[in-house]
mmCIF file of C-alpha atoms in Angstrom:
data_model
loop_
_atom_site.group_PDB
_atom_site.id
_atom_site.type_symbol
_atom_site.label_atom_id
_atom_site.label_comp_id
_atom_site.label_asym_id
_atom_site.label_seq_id
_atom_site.Cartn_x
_atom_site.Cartn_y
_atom_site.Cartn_z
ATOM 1 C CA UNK A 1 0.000 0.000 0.000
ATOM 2 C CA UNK A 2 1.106 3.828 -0.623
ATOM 3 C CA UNK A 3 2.352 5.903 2.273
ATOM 4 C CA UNK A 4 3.402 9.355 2.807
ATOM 5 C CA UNK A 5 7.110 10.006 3.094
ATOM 6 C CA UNK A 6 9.766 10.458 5.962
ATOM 7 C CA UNK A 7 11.472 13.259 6.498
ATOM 8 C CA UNK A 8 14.414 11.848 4.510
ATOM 9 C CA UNK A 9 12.631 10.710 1.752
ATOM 10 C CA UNK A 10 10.959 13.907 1.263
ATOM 11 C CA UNK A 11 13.865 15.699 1.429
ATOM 12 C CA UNK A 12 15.203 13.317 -1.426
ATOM 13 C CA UNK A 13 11.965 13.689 -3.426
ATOM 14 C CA UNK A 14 12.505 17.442 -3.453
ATOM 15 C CA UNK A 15 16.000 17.310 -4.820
ATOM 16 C CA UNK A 16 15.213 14.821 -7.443
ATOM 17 C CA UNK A 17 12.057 16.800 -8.892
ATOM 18 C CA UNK A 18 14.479 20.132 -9.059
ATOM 19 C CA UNK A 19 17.241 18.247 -10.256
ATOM 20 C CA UNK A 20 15.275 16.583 -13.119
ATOM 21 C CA UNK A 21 13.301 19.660 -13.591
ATOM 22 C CA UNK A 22 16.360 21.466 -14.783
ATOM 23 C CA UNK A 23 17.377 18.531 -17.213
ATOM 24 C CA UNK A 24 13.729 18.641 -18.626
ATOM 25 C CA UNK A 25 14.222 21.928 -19.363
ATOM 26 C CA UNK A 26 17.991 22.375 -20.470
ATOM 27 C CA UNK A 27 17.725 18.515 -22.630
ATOM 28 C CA UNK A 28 13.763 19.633 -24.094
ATOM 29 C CA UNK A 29 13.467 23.397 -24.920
ATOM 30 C CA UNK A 30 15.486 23.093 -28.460
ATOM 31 C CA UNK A 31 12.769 20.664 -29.706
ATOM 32 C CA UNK A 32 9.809 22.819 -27.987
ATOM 33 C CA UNK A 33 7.534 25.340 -28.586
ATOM 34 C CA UNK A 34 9.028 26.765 -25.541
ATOM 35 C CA UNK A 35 10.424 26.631 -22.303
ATOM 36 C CA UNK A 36 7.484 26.280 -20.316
ATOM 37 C CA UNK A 37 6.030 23.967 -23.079
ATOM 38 C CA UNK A 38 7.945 20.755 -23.177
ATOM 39 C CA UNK A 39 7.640 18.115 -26.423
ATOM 40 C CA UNK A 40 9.419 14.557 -24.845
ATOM 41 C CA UNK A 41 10.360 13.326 -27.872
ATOM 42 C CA UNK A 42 8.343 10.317 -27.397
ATOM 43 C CA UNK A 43 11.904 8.613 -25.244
ATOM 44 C CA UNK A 44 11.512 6.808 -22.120
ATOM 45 C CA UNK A 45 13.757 8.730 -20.067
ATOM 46 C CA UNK A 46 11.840 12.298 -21.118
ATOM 47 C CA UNK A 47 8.827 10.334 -20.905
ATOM 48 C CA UNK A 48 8.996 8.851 -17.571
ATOM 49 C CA UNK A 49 10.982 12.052 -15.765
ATOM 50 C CA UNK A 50 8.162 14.500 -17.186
ATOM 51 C CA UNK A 51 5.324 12.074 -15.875
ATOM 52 C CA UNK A 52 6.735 11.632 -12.273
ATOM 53 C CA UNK A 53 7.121 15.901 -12.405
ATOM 54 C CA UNK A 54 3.327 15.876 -13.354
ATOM 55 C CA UNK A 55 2.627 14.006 -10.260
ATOM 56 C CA UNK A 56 3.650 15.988 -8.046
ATOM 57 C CA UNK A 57 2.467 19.481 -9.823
ATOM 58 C CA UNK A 58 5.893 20.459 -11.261
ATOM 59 C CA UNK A 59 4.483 19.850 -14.787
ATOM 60 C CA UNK A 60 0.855 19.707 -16.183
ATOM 61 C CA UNK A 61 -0.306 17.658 -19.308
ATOM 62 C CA UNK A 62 -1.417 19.493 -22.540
ATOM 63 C CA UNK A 63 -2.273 18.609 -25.522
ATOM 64 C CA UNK A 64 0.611 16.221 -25.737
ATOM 65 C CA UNK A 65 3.013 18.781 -24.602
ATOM 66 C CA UNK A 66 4.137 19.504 -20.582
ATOM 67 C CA UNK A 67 3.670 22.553 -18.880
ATOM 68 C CA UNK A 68 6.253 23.805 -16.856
ATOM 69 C CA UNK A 69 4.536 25.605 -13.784
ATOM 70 C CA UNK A 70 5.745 28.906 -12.685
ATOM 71 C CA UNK A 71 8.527 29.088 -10.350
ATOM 72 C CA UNK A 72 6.875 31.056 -7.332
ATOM 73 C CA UNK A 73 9.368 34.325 -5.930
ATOM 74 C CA UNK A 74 9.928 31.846 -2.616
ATOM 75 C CA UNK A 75 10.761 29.002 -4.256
ATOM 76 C CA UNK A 76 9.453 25.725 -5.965
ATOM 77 C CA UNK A 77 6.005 24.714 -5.083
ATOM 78 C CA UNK A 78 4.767 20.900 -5.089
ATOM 79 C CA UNK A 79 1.695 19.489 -4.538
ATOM 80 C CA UNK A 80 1.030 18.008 -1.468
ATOM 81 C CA UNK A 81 0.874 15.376 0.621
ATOM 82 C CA UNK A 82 3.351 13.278 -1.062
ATOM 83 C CA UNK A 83 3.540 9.421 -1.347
ATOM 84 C CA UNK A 84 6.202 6.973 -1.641
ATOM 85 C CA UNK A 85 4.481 6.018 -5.013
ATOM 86 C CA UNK A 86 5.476 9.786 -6.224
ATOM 87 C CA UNK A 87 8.735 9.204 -4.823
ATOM 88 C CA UNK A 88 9.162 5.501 -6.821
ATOM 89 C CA UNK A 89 8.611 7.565 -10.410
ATOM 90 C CA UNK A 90 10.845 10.108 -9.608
ATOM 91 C CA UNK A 91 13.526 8.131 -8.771
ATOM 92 C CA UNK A 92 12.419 6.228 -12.025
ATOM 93 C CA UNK A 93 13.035 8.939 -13.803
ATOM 94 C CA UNK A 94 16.358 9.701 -12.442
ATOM 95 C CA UNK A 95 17.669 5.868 -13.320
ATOM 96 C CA UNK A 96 16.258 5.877 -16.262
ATOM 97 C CA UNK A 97 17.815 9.786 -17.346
ATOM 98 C CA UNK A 98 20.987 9.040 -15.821
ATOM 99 C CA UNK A 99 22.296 7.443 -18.922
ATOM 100 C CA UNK A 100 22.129 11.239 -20.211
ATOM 101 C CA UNK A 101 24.884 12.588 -17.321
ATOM 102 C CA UNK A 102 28.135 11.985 -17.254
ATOM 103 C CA UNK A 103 27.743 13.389 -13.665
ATOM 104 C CA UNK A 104 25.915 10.519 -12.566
ATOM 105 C CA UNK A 105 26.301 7.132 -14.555
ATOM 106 C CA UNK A 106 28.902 5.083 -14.316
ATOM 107 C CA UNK A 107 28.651 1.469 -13.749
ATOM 108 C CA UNK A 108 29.498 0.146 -10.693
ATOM 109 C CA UNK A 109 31.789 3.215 -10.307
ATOM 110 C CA UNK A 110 31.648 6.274 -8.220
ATOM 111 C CA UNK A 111 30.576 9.715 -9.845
ATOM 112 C CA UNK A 112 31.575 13.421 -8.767
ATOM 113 C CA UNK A 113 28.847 15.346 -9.628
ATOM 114 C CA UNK A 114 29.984 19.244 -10.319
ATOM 115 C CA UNK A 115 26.375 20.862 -9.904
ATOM 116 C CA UNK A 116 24.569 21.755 -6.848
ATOM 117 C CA UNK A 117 21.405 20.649 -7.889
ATOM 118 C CA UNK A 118 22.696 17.082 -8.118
ATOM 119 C CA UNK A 119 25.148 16.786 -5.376
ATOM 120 C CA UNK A 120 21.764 17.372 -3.519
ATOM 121 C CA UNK A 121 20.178 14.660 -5.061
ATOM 122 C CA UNK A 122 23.529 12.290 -4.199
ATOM 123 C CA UNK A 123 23.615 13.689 -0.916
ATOM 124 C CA UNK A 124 19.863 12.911 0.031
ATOM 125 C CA UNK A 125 20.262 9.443 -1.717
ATOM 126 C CA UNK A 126 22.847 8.818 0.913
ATOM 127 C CA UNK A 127 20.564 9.612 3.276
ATOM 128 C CA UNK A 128 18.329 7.147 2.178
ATOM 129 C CA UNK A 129 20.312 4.378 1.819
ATOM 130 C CA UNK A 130 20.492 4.885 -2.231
ATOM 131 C CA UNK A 131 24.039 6.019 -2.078
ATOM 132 C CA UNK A 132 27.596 5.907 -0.443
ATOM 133 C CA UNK A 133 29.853 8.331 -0.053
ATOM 134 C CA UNK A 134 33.462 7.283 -0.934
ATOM 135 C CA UNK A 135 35.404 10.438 -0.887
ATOM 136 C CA UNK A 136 34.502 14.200 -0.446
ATOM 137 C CA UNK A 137 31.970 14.866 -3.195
ATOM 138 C CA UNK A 138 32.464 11.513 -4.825
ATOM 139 C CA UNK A 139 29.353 8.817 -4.431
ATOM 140 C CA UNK A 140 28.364 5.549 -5.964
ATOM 141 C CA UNK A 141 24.683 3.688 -6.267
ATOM 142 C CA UNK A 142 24.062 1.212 -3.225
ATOM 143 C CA UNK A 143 22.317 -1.836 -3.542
ATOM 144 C CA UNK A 144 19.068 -0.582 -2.117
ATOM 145 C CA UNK A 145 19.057 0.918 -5.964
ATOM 146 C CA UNK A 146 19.283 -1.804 -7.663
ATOM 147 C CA UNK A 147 15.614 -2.387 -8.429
ATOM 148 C CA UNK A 148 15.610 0.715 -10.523
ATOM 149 C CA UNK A 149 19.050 0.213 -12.011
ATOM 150 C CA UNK A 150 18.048 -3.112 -13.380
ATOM 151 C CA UNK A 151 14.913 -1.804 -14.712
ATOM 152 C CA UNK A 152 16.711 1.149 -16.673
ATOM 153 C CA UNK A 153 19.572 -1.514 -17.192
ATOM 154 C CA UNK A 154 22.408 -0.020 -15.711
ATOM 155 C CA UNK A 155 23.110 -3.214 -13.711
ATOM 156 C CA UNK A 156 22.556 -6.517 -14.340
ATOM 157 C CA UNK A 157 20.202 -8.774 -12.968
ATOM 158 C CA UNK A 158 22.984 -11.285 -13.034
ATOM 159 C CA UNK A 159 24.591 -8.895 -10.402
ATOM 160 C CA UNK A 160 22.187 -10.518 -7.394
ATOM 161 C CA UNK A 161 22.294 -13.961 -6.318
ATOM 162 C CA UNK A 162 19.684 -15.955 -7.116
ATOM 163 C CA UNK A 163 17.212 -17.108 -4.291
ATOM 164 C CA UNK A 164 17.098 -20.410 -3.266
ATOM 165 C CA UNK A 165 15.323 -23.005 -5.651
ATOM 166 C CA UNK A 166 12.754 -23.948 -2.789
ATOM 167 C CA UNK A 167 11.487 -20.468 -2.232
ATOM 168 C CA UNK A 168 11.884 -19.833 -6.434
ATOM 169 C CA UNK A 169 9.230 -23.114 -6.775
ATOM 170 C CA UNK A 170 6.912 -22.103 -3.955
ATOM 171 C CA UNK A 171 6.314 -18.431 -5.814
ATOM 172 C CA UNK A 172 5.987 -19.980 -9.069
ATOM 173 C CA UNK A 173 3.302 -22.157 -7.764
ATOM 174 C CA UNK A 174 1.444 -19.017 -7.135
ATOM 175 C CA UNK A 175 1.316 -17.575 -10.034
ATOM 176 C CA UNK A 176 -1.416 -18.372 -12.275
ATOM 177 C CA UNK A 177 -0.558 -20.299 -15.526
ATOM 178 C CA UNK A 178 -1.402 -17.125 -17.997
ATOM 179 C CA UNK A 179 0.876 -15.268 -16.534
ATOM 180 C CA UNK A 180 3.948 -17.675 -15.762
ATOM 181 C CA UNK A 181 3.472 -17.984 -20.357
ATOM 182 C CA UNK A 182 3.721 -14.320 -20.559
ATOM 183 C CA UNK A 183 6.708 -14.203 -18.117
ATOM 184 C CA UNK A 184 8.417 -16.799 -19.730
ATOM 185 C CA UNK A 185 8.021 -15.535 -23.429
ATOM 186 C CA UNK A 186 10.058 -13.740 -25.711
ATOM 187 C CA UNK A 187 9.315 -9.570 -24.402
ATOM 188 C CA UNK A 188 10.372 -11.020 -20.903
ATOM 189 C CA UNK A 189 13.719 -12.906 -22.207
ATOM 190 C CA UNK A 190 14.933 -9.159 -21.746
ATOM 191 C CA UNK A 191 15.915 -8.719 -18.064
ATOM 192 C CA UNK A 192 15.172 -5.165 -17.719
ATOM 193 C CA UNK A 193 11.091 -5.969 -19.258
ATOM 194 C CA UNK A 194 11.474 -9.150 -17.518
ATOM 195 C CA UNK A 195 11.769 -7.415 -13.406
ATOM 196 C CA UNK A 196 9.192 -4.879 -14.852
ATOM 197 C CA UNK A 197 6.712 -7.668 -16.100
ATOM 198 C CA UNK A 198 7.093 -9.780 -12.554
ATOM 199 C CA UNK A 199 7.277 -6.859 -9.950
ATOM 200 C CA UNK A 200 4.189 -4.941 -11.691
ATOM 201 C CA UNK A 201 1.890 -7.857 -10.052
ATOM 202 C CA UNK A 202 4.126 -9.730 -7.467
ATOM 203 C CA UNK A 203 3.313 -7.179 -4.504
ATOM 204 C CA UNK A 204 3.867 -7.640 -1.187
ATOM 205 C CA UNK A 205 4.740 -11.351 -1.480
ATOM 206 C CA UNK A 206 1.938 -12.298 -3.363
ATOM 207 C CA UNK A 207 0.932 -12.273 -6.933
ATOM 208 C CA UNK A 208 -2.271 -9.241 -7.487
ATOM 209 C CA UNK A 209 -3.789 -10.653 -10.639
ATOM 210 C CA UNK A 210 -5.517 -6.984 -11.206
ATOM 211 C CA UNK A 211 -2.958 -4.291 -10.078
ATOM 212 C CA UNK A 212 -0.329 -3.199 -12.486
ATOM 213 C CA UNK A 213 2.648 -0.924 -10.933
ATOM 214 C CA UNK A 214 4.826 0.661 -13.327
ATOM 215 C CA UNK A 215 7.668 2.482 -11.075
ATOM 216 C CA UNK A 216 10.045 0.364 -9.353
ATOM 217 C CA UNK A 217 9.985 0.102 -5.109
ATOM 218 C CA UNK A 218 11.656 -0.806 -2.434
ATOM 219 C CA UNK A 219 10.070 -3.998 -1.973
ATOM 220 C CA UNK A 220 11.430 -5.152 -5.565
ATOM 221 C CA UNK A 221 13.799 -8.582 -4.440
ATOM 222 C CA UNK A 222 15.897 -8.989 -7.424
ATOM 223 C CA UNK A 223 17.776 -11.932 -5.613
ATOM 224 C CA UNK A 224 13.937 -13.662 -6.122
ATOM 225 C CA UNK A 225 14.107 -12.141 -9.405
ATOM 226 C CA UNK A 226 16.718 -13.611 -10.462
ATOM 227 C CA UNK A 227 15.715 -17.112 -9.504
ATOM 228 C CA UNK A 228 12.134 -16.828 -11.483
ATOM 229 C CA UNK A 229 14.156 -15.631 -14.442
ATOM 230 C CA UNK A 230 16.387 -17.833 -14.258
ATOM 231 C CA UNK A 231 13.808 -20.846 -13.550
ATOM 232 C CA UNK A 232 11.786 -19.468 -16.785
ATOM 233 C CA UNK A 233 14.341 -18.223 -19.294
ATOM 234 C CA UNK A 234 18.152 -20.496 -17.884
ATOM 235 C CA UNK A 235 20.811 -18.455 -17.416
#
């Protein structure tokens, strides 16, 4: 179930919806009709970051375009309460954009980031257990990441060790036969579509035949994961 946010992680949510505001803007406004109306080029990362901005009243849908809402004298102004769903797609979005800075991918490396605006975001993700620091200014992702890494493929599934076969049987046996086919087909063969495909209905340690989630969470177990893939698809 949704909940509202800690303290840290609405500090974190803050920093990532400025943070990927900015990148909206600088990455979009060339192939716009303006700065305040963003085109997304129809690519995931735009896609996804400009959706998770919507949510929380940083952007509004129009007419297949986003508005960028007014920056208010005192500051940024987001809609409120917020949820840990709102902070899942933001943090989607940042995973998925962070193929576009240099500042912040590298795989299974640490990164320096040289803006403010994103050494807030690194520093709040520490906070959170998202990040470590390993030197002054220099961070790298943590494992508590990983479920939106893999999804954006910047790690590997392989990367987790798979669960043990016992507990790999017991959740196959719960999941109905239609969708054990779909999982095992060809979309799913890729690992990335594969985590999306499983973790949209395997919630809370069950499978919800009628729910769909779309942004990564923290109760994503890639070490189970890995063991259904592996059970369905081989290594």
């Amino acid at each position: 179930m949704d909940r509202q946010l800690t303290d840290k992680e609405n500090s974190l949510l803050k920093t990532v919806a400025i943070w990927l505001r900015g990148e909206m803007v600088l990455h979009l406004t060339d192939v716009s009709p303006s700065a305040e109306l963003l085109y997304d080029l129809a690519q995931s990362n735009y896609e996804i970051s400009c959706s998770a901005l919507a949510r929380i009243g940083m952007f509004v849908s129009e007419d297949g375009y986003w508005r960028v809402q007014e920056v208010r004298s005192d500051g940024f102004v987001f809609a409120e309460p917020h949820t840990r769903t709102d902070l899942d797609h933001l943090l989607d979005g940042l995973a998925c954009h962070s193929h576009n800075s240099r500042d912040l991918f590298q795989r299974h490396q640490a990164v320096s980031p040289t803006k403010p605006a994103l050494q807030d975001v690194c520093r709040d993700m520490v906070e959170c257990g998202y990040m470590k620091v390993t030197s002054a200014n220099s961070f790298i992702w943590n494992d508590d990441f990983g479920p939106w890494l893999v999804r954006h493929n910047v790690w590997d599934l392989d990367d987790f060790e798979t669960a043990p076969q016992e507990t790999v049987d017991l959740v196959l046996a719960t999941i109905p036969g239609n969708a054990r086919e779909r999982l095992s087909g060809f979309p799913c063969r890729n690992k990335p579509d594969f985590v999306r495909c499983f973790f949209a209905q395997w919630i809370n340690g069950k499978w919800e035949e009628g729910a769909w989630r779309y942004a990564p969470s923290d109760d994503w177990d890639l070490c189970l994961a890995a063991g259904i893939y592996e059970a369905l698809h081989g290594k």
